[in-house]
């Protein structure tokens, strides 16, 4: 019982995702941050308010962290199909 | 990107790149903003007195107290990237004899003018700070704070000279300087000539005047 819980905790903390999920995470993180930077600059410039630009940048960065760091189910949709254990040629 | 720690590092790494790029872009917008500072400065009352540099000093030095009037328009220096503006007035005079410092320059007055985005940083008491913040009226930029109108302003600093002699100095001029301190980018001072959209200071130098002789204490004779 205790071991099962510990296993689950470890899975959540390590947050491993599948290969396609890794590619997706990379793309989403890069896009979100780049767009955040552009929005922060442009809105700040139009409104002539540097504090607003800073808050927009901070909010976008926080959003990027939330979207990318946790192992959302979205990143585990295509688990690699490994061969079953013992399916290889047995020696002997 | 296979586990959480790895993704954390990767997102943070790219965040630093974005933040740096954003900072550079904001710094570059300064070059786009026109700077057209202008001002008229005039010495209104000059006085030279004898005094000691500190209480226990046996040496007596001459100190010049130069009152001045300043009418300046520095409003164009306030942009979204301006954190605060440092304005200072110097007195400059040439050396009376060859072999001495070619030019003497001393600050007689200065002031820090914040943009509303930096009002929270000002070294003021709670009431003064509240008043300052309210004076912005919710605006993010306050160019009107760059309009200076000083009449017969007392200098903040009484100036002397390493030799201890300053009375009767000739060809003294007062000059207004500024230093723009931005949120992102380089510190910039007044330019000697036009640089792109940054115009040099229009005016800002007083006519030449001479400092008076040391004031003799004749107060006792008066009733």
PDB file of N, CA and C in Angstrom, chain A residues 17-70:
ATOM      1  N   UNK A  17       7.143  11.949 -19.714  1.00  0.00           N
ATOM      2  CA  UNK A  17       6.148  11.987 -20.797  1.00  0.00           C
ATOM      3  C   UNK A  17       6.705  11.219 -21.996  1.00  0.00           C
ATOM      4  N   UNK A  18       5.836  10.905 -22.922  1.00  0.00           N
ATOM      5  CA  UNK A  18       6.298  10.078 -24.058  1.00  0.00           C
ATOM      6  C   UNK A  18       7.011  10.930 -25.107  1.00  0.00           C
ATOM      7  N   UNK A  19       7.544  10.268 -26.141  1.00  0.00           N
ATOM      8  CA  UNK A  19       8.414  10.959 -27.103  1.00  0.00           C
ATOM      9  C   UNK A  19       7.687  12.073 -27.857  1.00  0.00           C
ATOM     10  N   UNK A  20       6.471  11.733 -28.340  1.00  0.00           N
ATOM     11  CA  UNK A  20       5.738  12.771 -29.076  1.00  0.00           C
ATOM     12  C   UNK A  20       5.379  13.925 -28.138  1.00  0.00           C
ATOM     13  N   UNK A  21       5.074  13.586 -26.877  1.00  0.00           N
ATOM     14  CA  UNK A  21       4.766  14.599 -25.877  1.00  0.00           C
ATOM     15  C   UNK A  21       5.957  15.527 -25.650  1.00  0.00           C
ATOM     16  N   UNK A  22       7.149  14.980 -25.704  1.00  0.00           N
ATOM     17  CA  UNK A  22       8.355  15.815 -25.510  1.00  0.00           C
ATOM     18  C   UNK A  22       8.491  16.830 -26.627  1.00  0.00           C
ATOM     19  N   UNK A  23       8.198  16.372 -27.845  1.00  0.00           N
ATOM     20  CA  UNK A  23       8.290  17.287 -28.985  1.00  0.00           C
ATOM     21  C   UNK A  23       7.248  18.403 -28.835  1.00  0.00           C
ATOM     22  N   UNK A  24       6.026  17.984 -28.427  1.00  0.00           N
ATOM     23  CA  UNK A  24       4.950  18.948 -28.236  1.00  0.00           C
ATOM     24  C   UNK A  24       5.322  19.966 -27.149  1.00  0.00           C
ATOM     25  N   UNK A  25       5.852  19.478 -26.026  1.00  0.00           N
ATOM     26  CA  UNK A  25       6.216  20.354 -24.905  1.00  0.00           C
ATOM     27  C   UNK A  25       7.240  21.394 -25.347  1.00  0.00           C
ATOM     28  N   UNK A  26       8.214  20.959 -26.111  1.00  0.00           N
ATOM     29  CA  UNK A  26       9.266  21.868 -26.608  1.00  0.00           C
ATOM     30  C   UNK A  26       8.641  22.975 -27.448  1.00  0.00           C
ATOM     31  N   UNK A  27       7.768  22.567 -28.369  1.00  0.00           N
ATOM     32  CA  UNK A  27       7.140  23.525 -29.282  1.00  0.00           C
ATOM     33  C   UNK A  27       6.261  24.513 -28.511  1.00  0.00           C
ATOM     34  N   UNK A  28       5.444  23.983 -27.603  1.00  0.00           N
ATOM     35  CA  UNK A  28       4.516  24.838 -26.857  1.00  0.00           C
ATOM     36  C   UNK A  28       5.290  25.833 -25.991  1.00  0.00           C
ATOM     37  N   UNK A  29       6.329  25.361 -25.320  1.00  0.00           N
ATOM     38  CA  UNK A  29       7.122  26.257 -24.467  1.00  0.00           C
ATOM     39  C   UNK A  29       7.753  27.381 -25.268  1.00  0.00           C
ATOM     40  N   UNK A  30       8.370  27.034 -26.400  1.00  0.00           N
ATOM     41  CA  UNK A  30       9.033  28.050 -27.218  1.00  0.00           C
ATOM     42  C   UNK A  30       8.036  29.070 -27.746  1.00  0.00           C
ATOM     43  N   UNK A  31       6.918  28.558 -28.283  1.00  0.00           N
ATOM     44  CA  UNK A  31       5.921  29.472 -28.853  1.00  0.00           C
ATOM     45  C   UNK A  31       5.339  30.394 -27.790  1.00  0.00           C
ATOM     46  N   UNK A  32       4.921  29.811 -26.660  1.00  0.00           N
ATOM     47  CA  UNK A  32       4.291  30.623 -25.613  1.00  0.00           C
ATOM     48  C   UNK A  32       5.225  31.736 -25.149  1.00  0.00           C
ATOM     49  N   UNK A  33       6.484  31.410 -24.901  1.00  0.00           N
ATOM     50  CA  UNK A  33       7.419  32.419 -24.395  1.00  0.00           C
ATOM     51  C   UNK A  33       7.693  33.495 -25.446  1.00  0.00           C
ATOM     52  N   UNK A  34       7.874  33.067 -26.698  1.00  0.00           N
ATOM     53  CA  UNK A  34       8.169  34.047 -27.747  1.00  0.00           C
ATOM     54  C   UNK A  34       6.981  34.994 -27.931  1.00  0.00           C
ATOM     55  N   UNK A  35       5.772  34.425 -27.947  1.00  0.00           N
ATOM     56  CA  UNK A  35       4.575  35.260 -28.116  1.00  0.00           C
ATOM     57  C   UNK A  35       4.408  36.192 -26.917  1.00  0.00           C
ATOM     58  N   UNK A  36       4.696  35.665 -25.729  1.00  0.00           N
ATOM     59  CA  UNK A  36       4.644  36.492 -24.523  1.00  0.00           C
ATOM     60  C   UNK A  36       5.530  37.724 -24.666  1.00  0.00           C
ATOM     61  N   UNK A  37       6.760  37.493 -25.129  1.00  0.00           N
ATOM     62  CA  UNK A  37       7.700  38.605 -25.295  1.00  0.00           C
ATOM     63  C   UNK A  37       7.153  39.634 -26.271  1.00  0.00           C
ATOM     64  N   UNK A  38       6.621  39.155 -27.398  1.00  0.00           N
ATOM     65  CA  UNK A  38       6.101  40.077 -28.416  1.00  0.00           C
ATOM     66  C   UNK A  38       4.912  40.872 -27.884  1.00  0.00           C
ATOM     67  N   UNK A  39       3.983  40.163 -27.202  1.00  0.00           N
ATOM     68  CA  UNK A  39       2.801  40.850 -26.668  1.00  0.00           C
ATOM     69  C   UNK A  39       3.223  41.883 -25.627  1.00  0.00           C
ATOM     70  N   UNK A  40       4.138  41.492 -24.730  1.00  0.00           N
ATOM     71  CA  UNK A  40       4.577  42.410 -23.668  1.00  0.00           C
ATOM     72  C   UNK A  40       5.163  43.671 -24.284  1.00  0.00           C
ATOM     73  N   UNK A  41       6.004  43.507 -25.307  1.00  0.00           N
ATOM     74  CA  UNK A  41       6.629  44.679 -25.917  1.00  0.00           C
ATOM     75  C   UNK A  41       5.602  45.559 -26.620  1.00  0.00           C
ATOM     76  N   UNK A  42       4.769  44.918 -27.441  1.00  0.00           N
ATOM     77  CA  UNK A  42       3.842  45.719 -28.252  1.00  0.00           C
ATOM     78  C   UNK A  42       2.772  46.413 -27.416  1.00  0.00           C
ATOM     79  N   UNK A  43       2.179  45.683 -26.475  1.00  0.00           N
ATOM     80  CA  UNK A  43       1.153  46.317 -25.637  1.00  0.00           C
ATOM     81  C   UNK A  43       1.788  47.423 -24.795  1.00  0.00           C
ATOM     82  N   UNK A  44       2.957  47.138 -24.242  1.00  0.00           N
ATOM     83  CA  UNK A  44       3.658  48.158 -23.450  1.00  0.00           C
ATOM     84  C   UNK A  44       3.948  49.399 -24.275  1.00  0.00           C
ATOM     85  N   UNK A  45       4.370  49.199 -25.504  1.00  0.00           N
ATOM     86  CA  UNK A  45       4.715  50.322 -26.384  1.00  0.00           C
ATOM     87  C   UNK A  45       3.476  51.129 -26.734  1.00  0.00           C
ATOM     88  N   UNK A  46       2.385  50.422 -27.095  1.00  0.00           N
ATOM     89  CA  UNK A  46       1.163  51.119 -27.485  1.00  0.00           C
ATOM     90  C   UNK A  46       0.593  51.894 -26.295  1.00  0.00           C
ATOM     91  N   UNK A  47       0.597  51.246 -25.124  1.00  0.00           N
ATOM     92  CA  UNK A  47       0.048  51.897 -23.934  1.00  0.00           C
ATOM     93  C   UNK A  47       1.078  52.803 -23.267  1.00  0.00           C
ATOM     94  N   UNK A  48       2.323  52.753 -23.736  1.00  0.00           N
ATOM     95  CA  UNK A  48       3.424  53.534 -23.145  1.00  0.00           C
ATOM     96  C   UNK A  48       3.527  53.284 -21.644  1.00  0.00           C
ATOM     97  N   UNK A  49       3.473  52.021 -21.273  1.00  0.00           N
ATOM     98  CA  UNK A  49       3.460  51.673 -19.855  1.00  0.00           C
ATOM     99  C   UNK A  49       4.396  50.486 -19.633  1.00  0.00           C
ATOM    100  N   UNK A  50       5.564  50.761 -19.058  1.00  0.00           N
ATOM    101  CA  UNK A  50       6.563  49.695 -18.916  1.00  0.00           C
ATOM    102  C   UNK A  50       6.184  48.722 -17.805  1.00  0.00           C
ATOM    103  N   UNK A  51       5.437  49.200 -16.827  1.00  0.00           N
ATOM    104  CA  UNK A  51       5.020  48.302 -15.741  1.00  0.00           C
ATOM    105  C   UNK A  51       4.048  47.250 -16.285  1.00  0.00           C
ATOM    106  N   UNK A  52       3.157  47.707 -17.174  1.00  0.00           N
ATOM    107  CA  UNK A  52       2.222  46.786 -17.825  1.00  0.00           C
ATOM    108  C   UNK A  52       2.995  45.730 -18.617  1.00  0.00           C
ATOM    109  N   UNK A  53       4.028  46.165 -19.340  1.00  0.00           N
ATOM    110  CA  UNK A  53       4.839  45.226 -20.123  1.00  0.00           C
ATOM    111  C   UNK A  53       5.454  44.180 -19.209  1.00  0.00           C
ATOM    112  N   UNK A  54       5.928  44.632 -18.044  1.00  0.00           N
ATOM    113  CA  UNK A  54       6.556  43.699 -17.109  1.00  0.00           C
ATOM    114  C   UNK A  54       5.539  42.681 -16.593  1.00  0.00           C
ATOM    115  N   UNK A  55       4.348  43.164 -16.239  1.00  0.00           N
ATOM    116  CA  UNK A  55       3.337  42.228 -15.719  1.00  0.00           C
ATOM    117  C   UNK A  55       2.890  41.251 -16.809  1.00  0.00           C
ATOM    118  N   UNK A  56       2.713  41.741 -18.035  1.00  0.00           N
ATOM    119  CA  UNK A  56       2.317  40.844 -19.124  1.00  0.00           C
ATOM    120  C   UNK A  56       3.393  39.779 -19.342  1.00  0.00           C
ATOM    121  N   UNK A  57       4.656  40.201 -19.343  1.00  0.00           N
ATOM    122  CA  UNK A  57       5.749  39.247 -19.510  1.00  0.00           C
ATOM    123  C   UNK A  57       5.757  38.230 -18.388  1.00  0.00           C
ATOM    124  N   UNK A  58       5.552  38.689 -17.177  1.00  0.00           N
ATOM    125  CA  UNK A  58       5.540  37.770 -16.033  1.00  0.00           C
ATOM    126  C   UNK A  58       4.389  36.790 -16.113  1.00  0.00           C
ATOM    127  N   UNK A  59       3.207  37.290 -16.507  1.00  0.00           N
ATOM    128  CA  UNK A  59       2.033  36.416 -16.596  1.00  0.00           C
ATOM    129  C   UNK A  59       2.242  35.357 -17.674  1.00  0.00           C
ATOM    130  N   UNK A  60       2.763  35.778 -18.826  1.00  0.00           N
ATOM    131  CA  UNK A  60       2.998  34.828 -19.911  1.00  0.00           C
ATOM    132  C   UNK A  60       4.016  33.780 -19.529  1.00  0.00           C
ATOM    133  N   UNK A  61       5.052  34.215 -18.796  1.00  0.00           N
ATOM    134  CA  UNK A  61       6.078  33.267 -18.363  1.00  0.00           C
ATOM    135  C   UNK A  61       5.487  32.248 -17.378  1.00  0.00           C
ATOM    136  N   UNK A  62       4.675  32.740 -16.444  1.00  0.00           N
ATOM    137  CA  UNK A  62       4.035  31.833 -15.484  1.00  0.00           C
ATOM    138  C   UNK A  62       3.161  30.822 -16.226  1.00  0.00           C
ATOM    139  N   UNK A  63       2.416  31.311 -17.204  1.00  0.00           N
ATOM    140  CA  UNK A  63       1.556  30.438 -18.009  1.00  0.00           C
ATOM    141  C   UNK A  63       2.393  29.368 -18.723  1.00  0.00           C
ATOM    142  N   UNK A  64       3.549  29.791 -19.270  1.00  0.00           N
ATOM    143  CA  UNK A  64       4.403  28.833 -19.977  1.00  0.00           C
ATOM    144  C   UNK A  64       4.876  27.736 -19.034  1.00  0.00           C
ATOM    145  N   UNK A  65       5.272  28.141 -17.822  1.00  0.00           N
ATOM    146  CA  UNK A  65       5.727  27.140 -16.851  1.00  0.00           C
ATOM    147  C   UNK A  65       4.601  26.155 -16.534  1.00  0.00           C
ATOM    148  N   UNK A  66       3.395  26.709 -16.311  1.00  0.00           N
ATOM    149  CA  UNK A  66       2.259  25.848 -15.958  1.00  0.00           C
ATOM    150  C   UNK A  66       1.923  24.916 -17.127  1.00  0.00           C
ATOM    151  N   UNK A  67       2.047  25.417 -18.335  1.00  0.00           N
ATOM    152  CA  UNK A  67       1.650  24.613 -19.491  1.00  0.00           C
ATOM    153  C   UNK A  67       2.666  23.513 -19.800  1.00  0.00           C
ATOM    154  N   UNK A  68       3.929  23.767 -19.487  1.00  0.00           N
ATOM    155  CA  UNK A  68       4.965  22.844 -19.959  1.00  0.00           C
ATOM    156  C   UNK A  68       5.493  21.920 -18.866  1.00  0.00           C
ATOM    157  N   UNK A  69       5.662  22.425 -17.660  1.00  0.00           N
ATOM    158  CA  UNK A  69       6.387  21.634 -16.659  1.00  0.00           C
ATOM    159  C   UNK A  69       5.623  20.389 -16.153  1.00  0.00           C
ATOM    160  N   UNK A  70       4.354  20.513 -15.727  1.00  0.00           N
ATOM    161  CA  UNK A  70       3.698  19.305 -15.210  1.00  0.00           C
ATOM    162  C   UNK A  70       3.434  18.288 -16.331  1.00  0.00           C
TER     163      UNK A  70
END
